[in-house]
PDB file of C-alpha atoms in Angstrom:
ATOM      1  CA  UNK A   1     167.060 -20.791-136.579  1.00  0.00           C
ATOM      2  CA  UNK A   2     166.575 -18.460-133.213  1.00  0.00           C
ATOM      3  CA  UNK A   3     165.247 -15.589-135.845  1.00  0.00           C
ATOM      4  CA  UNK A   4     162.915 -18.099-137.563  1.00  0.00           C
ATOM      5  CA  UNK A   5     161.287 -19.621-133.951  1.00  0.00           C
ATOM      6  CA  UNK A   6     160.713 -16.114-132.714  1.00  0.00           C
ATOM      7  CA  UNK A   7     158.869 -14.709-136.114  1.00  0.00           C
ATOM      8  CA  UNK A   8     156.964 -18.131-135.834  1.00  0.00           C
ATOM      9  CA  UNK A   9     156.322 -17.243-132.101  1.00  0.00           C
ATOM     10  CA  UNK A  10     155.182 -13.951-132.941  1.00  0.00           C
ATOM     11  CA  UNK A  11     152.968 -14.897-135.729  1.00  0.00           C
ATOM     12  CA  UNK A  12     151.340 -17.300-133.045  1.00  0.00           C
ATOM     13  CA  UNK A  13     150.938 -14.920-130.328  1.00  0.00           C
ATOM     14  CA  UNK A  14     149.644 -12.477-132.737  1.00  0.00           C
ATOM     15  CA  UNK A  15     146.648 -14.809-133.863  1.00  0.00           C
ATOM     16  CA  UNK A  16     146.334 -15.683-130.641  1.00  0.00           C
ATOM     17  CA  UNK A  17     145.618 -12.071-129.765  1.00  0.00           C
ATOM     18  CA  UNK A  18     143.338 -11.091-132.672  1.00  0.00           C
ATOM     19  CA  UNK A  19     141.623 -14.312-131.878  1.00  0.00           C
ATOM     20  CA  UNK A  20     140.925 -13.179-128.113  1.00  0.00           C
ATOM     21  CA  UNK A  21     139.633  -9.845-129.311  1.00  0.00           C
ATOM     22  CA  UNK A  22     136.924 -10.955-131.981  1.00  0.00           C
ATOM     23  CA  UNK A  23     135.614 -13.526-129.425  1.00  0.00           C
ATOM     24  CA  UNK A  24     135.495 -10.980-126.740  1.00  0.00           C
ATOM     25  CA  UNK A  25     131.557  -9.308-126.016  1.00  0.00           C
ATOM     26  CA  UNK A  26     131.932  -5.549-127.401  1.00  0.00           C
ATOM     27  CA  UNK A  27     130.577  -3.574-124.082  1.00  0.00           C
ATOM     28  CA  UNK A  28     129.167  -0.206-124.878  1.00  0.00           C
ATOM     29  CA  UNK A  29     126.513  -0.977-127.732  1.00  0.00           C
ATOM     30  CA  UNK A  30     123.031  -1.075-126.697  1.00  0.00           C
ATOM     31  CA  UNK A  31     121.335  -4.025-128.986  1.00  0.00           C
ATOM     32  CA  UNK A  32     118.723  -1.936-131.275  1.00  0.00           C
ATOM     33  CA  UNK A  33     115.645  -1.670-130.271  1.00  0.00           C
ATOM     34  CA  UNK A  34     111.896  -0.397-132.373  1.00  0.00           C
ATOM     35  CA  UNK A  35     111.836   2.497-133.145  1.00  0.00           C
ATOM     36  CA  UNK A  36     108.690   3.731-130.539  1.00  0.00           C
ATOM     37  CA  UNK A  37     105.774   5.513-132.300  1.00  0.00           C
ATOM     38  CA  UNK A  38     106.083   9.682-132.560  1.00  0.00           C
ATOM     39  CA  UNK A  39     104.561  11.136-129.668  1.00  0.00           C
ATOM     40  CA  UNK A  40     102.420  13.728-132.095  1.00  0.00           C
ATOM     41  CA  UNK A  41     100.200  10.789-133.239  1.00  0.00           C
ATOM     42  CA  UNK A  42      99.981   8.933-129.850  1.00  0.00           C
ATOM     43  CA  UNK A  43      96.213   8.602-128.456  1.00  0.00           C
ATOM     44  CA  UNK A  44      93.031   7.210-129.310  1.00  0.00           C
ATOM     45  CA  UNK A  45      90.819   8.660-132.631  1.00  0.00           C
ATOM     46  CA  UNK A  46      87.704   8.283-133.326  1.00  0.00           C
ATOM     47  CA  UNK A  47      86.036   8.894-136.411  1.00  0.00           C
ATOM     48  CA  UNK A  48      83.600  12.055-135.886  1.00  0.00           C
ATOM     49  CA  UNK A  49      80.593  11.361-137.985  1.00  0.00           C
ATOM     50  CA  UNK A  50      79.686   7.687-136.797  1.00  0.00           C
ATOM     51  CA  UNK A  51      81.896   7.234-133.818  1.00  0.00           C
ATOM     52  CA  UNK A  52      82.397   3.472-135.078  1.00  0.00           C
ATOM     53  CA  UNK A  53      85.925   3.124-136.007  1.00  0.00           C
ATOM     54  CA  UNK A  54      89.149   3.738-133.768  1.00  0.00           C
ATOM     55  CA  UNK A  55      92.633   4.542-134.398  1.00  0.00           C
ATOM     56  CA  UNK A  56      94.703   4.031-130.970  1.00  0.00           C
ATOM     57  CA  UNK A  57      98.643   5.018-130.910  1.00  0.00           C
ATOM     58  CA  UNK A  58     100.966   4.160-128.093  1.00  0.00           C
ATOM     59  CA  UNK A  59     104.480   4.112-127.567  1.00  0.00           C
ATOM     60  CA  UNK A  60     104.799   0.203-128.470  1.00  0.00           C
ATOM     61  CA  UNK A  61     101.110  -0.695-130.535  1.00  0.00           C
ATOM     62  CA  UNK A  62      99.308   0.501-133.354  1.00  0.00           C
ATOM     63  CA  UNK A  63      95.499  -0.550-133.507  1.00  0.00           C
ATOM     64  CA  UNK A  64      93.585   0.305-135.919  1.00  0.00           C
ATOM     65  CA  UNK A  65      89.295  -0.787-136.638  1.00  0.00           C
ATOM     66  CA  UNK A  66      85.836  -0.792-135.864  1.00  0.00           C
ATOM     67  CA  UNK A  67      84.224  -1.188-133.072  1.00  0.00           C
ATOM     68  CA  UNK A  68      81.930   0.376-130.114  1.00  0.00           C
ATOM     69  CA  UNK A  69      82.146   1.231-126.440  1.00  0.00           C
ATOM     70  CA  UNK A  70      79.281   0.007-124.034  1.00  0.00           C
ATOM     71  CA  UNK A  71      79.812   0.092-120.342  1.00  0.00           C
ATOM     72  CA  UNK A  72      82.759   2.148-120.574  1.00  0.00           C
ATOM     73  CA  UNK A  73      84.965  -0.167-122.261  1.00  0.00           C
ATOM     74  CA  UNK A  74      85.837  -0.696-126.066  1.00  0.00           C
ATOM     75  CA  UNK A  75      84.519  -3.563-127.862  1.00  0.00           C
ATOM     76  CA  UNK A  76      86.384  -4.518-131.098  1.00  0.00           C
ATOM     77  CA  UNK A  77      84.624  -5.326-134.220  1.00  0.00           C
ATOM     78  CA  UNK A  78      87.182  -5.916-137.121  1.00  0.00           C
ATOM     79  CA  UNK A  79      90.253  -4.992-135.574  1.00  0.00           C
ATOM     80  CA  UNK A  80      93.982  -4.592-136.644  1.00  0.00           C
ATOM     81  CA  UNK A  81      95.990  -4.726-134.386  1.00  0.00           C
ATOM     82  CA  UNK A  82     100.301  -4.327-134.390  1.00  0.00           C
ATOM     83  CA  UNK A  83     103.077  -4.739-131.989  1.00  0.00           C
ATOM     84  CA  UNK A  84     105.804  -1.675-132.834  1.00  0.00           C
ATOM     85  CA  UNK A  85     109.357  -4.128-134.066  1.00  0.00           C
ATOM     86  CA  UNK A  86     112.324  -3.669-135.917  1.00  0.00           C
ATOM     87  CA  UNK A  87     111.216  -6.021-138.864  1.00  0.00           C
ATOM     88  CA  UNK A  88     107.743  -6.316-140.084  1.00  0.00           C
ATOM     89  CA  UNK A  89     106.193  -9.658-139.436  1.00  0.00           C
ATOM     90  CA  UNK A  90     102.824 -10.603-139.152  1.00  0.00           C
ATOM     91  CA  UNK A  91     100.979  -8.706-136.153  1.00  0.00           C
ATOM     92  CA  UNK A  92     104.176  -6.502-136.369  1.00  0.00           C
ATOM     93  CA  UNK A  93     104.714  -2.945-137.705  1.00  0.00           C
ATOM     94  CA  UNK A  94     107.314  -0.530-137.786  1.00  0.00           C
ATOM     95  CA  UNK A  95     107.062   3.300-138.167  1.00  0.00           C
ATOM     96  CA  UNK A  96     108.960   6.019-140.377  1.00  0.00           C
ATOM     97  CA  UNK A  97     111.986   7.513-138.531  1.00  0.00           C
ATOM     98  CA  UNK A  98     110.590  11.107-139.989  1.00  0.00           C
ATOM     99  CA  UNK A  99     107.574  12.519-141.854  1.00  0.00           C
ATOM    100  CA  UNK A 100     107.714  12.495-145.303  1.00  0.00           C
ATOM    101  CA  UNK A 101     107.407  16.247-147.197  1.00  0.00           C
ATOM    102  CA  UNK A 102     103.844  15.999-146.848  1.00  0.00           C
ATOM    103  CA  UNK A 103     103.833  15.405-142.983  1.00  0.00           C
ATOM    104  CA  UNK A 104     102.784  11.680-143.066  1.00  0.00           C
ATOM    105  CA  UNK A 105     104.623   9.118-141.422  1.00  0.00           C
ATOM    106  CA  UNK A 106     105.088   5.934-142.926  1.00  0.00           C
ATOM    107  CA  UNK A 107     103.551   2.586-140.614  1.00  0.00           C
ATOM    108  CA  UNK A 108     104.651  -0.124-143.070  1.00  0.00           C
ATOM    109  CA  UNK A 109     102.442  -3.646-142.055  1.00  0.00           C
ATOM    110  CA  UNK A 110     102.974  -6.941-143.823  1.00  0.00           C
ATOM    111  CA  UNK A 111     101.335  -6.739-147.450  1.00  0.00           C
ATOM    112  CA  UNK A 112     100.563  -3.047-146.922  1.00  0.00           C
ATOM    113  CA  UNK A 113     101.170   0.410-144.965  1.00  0.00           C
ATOM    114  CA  UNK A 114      99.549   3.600-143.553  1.00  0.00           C
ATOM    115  CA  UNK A 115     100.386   7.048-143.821  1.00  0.00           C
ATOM    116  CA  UNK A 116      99.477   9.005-140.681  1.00  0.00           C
ATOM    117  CA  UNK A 117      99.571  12.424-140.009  1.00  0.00           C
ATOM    118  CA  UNK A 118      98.445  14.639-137.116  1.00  0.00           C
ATOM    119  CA  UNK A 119      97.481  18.623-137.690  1.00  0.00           C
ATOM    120  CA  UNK A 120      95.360  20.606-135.865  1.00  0.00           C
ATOM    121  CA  UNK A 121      93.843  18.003-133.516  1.00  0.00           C
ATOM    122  CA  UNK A 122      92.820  15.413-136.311  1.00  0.00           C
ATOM    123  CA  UNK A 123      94.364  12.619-137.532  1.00  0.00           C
ATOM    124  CA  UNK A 124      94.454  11.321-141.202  1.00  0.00           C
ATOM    125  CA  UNK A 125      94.809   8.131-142.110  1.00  0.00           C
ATOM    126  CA  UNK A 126      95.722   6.577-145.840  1.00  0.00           C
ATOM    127  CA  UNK A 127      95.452   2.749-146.403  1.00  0.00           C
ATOM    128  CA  UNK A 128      97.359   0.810-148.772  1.00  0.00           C
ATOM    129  CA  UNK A 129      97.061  -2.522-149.119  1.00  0.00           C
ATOM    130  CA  UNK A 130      99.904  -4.298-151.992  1.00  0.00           C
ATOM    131  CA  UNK A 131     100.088  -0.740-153.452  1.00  0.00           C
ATOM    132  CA  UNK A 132      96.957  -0.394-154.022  1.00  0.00           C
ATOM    133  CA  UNK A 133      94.532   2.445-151.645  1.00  0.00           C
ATOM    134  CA  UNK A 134      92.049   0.638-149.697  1.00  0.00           C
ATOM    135  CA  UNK A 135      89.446   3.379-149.649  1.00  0.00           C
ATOM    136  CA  UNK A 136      90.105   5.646-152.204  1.00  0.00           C
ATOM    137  CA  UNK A 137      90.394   8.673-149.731  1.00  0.00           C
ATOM    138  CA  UNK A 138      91.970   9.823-146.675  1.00  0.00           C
ATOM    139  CA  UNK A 139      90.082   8.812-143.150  1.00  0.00           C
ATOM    140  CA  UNK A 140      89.459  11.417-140.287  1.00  0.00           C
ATOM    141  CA  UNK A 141      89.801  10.645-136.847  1.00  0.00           C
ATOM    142  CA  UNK A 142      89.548  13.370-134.149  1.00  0.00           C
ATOM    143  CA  UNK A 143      90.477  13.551-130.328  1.00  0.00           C
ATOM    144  CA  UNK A 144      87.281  12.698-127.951  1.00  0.00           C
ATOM    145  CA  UNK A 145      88.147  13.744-124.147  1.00  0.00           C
ATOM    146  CA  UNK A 146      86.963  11.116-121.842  1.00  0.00           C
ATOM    147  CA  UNK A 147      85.338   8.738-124.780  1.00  0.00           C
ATOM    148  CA  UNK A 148      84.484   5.694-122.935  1.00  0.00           C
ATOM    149  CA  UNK A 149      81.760   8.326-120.995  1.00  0.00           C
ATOM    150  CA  UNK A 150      80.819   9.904-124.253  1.00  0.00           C
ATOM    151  CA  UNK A 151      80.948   7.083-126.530  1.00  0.00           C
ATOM    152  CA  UNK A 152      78.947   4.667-123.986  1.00  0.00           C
ATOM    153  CA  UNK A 153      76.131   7.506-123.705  1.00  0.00           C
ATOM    154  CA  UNK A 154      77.122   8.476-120.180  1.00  0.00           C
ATOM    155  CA  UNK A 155      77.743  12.014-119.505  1.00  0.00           C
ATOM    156  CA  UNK A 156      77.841  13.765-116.193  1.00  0.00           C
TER     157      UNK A 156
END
């Protein structure tokens, strides 16, 4: 009877242990969090040849669209833009962890992706859209020091 009451007792406070433990907050694990944009691609593009479409890269967003500066300042025409997240959602994005063999990162949207890839100052840009390539052909953007000045017609 005594051996039976203390395997029963034992069986309890076991439970009663593991029970304490799952229920407990596990201290040491950082939540996840986006995975931020690579810093190689971060920066605003602009198309050379008509200065009318923009790529701009930070950290957390990915915009990408037409558009034209006036007064210093950016005015969208036709713009995409995406918030960097762990899932993709709409007006969410999230970004490759590496470049694939051909040095393009992967930015998969909802109902499409871009492959982006930085080299020698210019950035090129492929669009898919449910599989399928938007344009038929890589896009171009390039680096423009100071563009609001140069793009609003204001040089010094």
């Amino acid at each position: 009877m005594k051996r039976g009451l203390g395997l029963g007792l034992a069986v309890i406070s076991f439970g009663v242990a593991v029970g304490f433990m799952t229920t407990q907050p596990v201290i040491g694990q950082a939540g996840t969090t986006a995975r931020p944009t690579p810093t190689a691609v971060r920066g605003s593009w602009f198309q050379e040849q008509d200065l009318k479409y923009r790529v701009k890269i930070t950290k957390s967003t990915f915009v990408f669209g037409g558009g034209y500066y006036a007064s210093k300042k950016w005015h969208p025409i036709d713009q995409q833009s995406y918030q960097v997240s762990r899932k993709v959602k709409q007006g969410t994005c999230t970004w490759s962890k590496q470049a694939n063999a051909n040095g393009y990162y992967t930015v998969k949207v909802k109902n499409g992706k871009f492959l982006i890839k930085a080299k020698s100052g210019i950035l090129t840009v492929k669009q898919y859209r449910n599989g399928k390539d938007v344009n038929g052909y890589p896009l171009y953007f390039h680096h423009i020091k100071n563009a609001a000045a140069v793009l609003s017609g204001e040089t010094k």
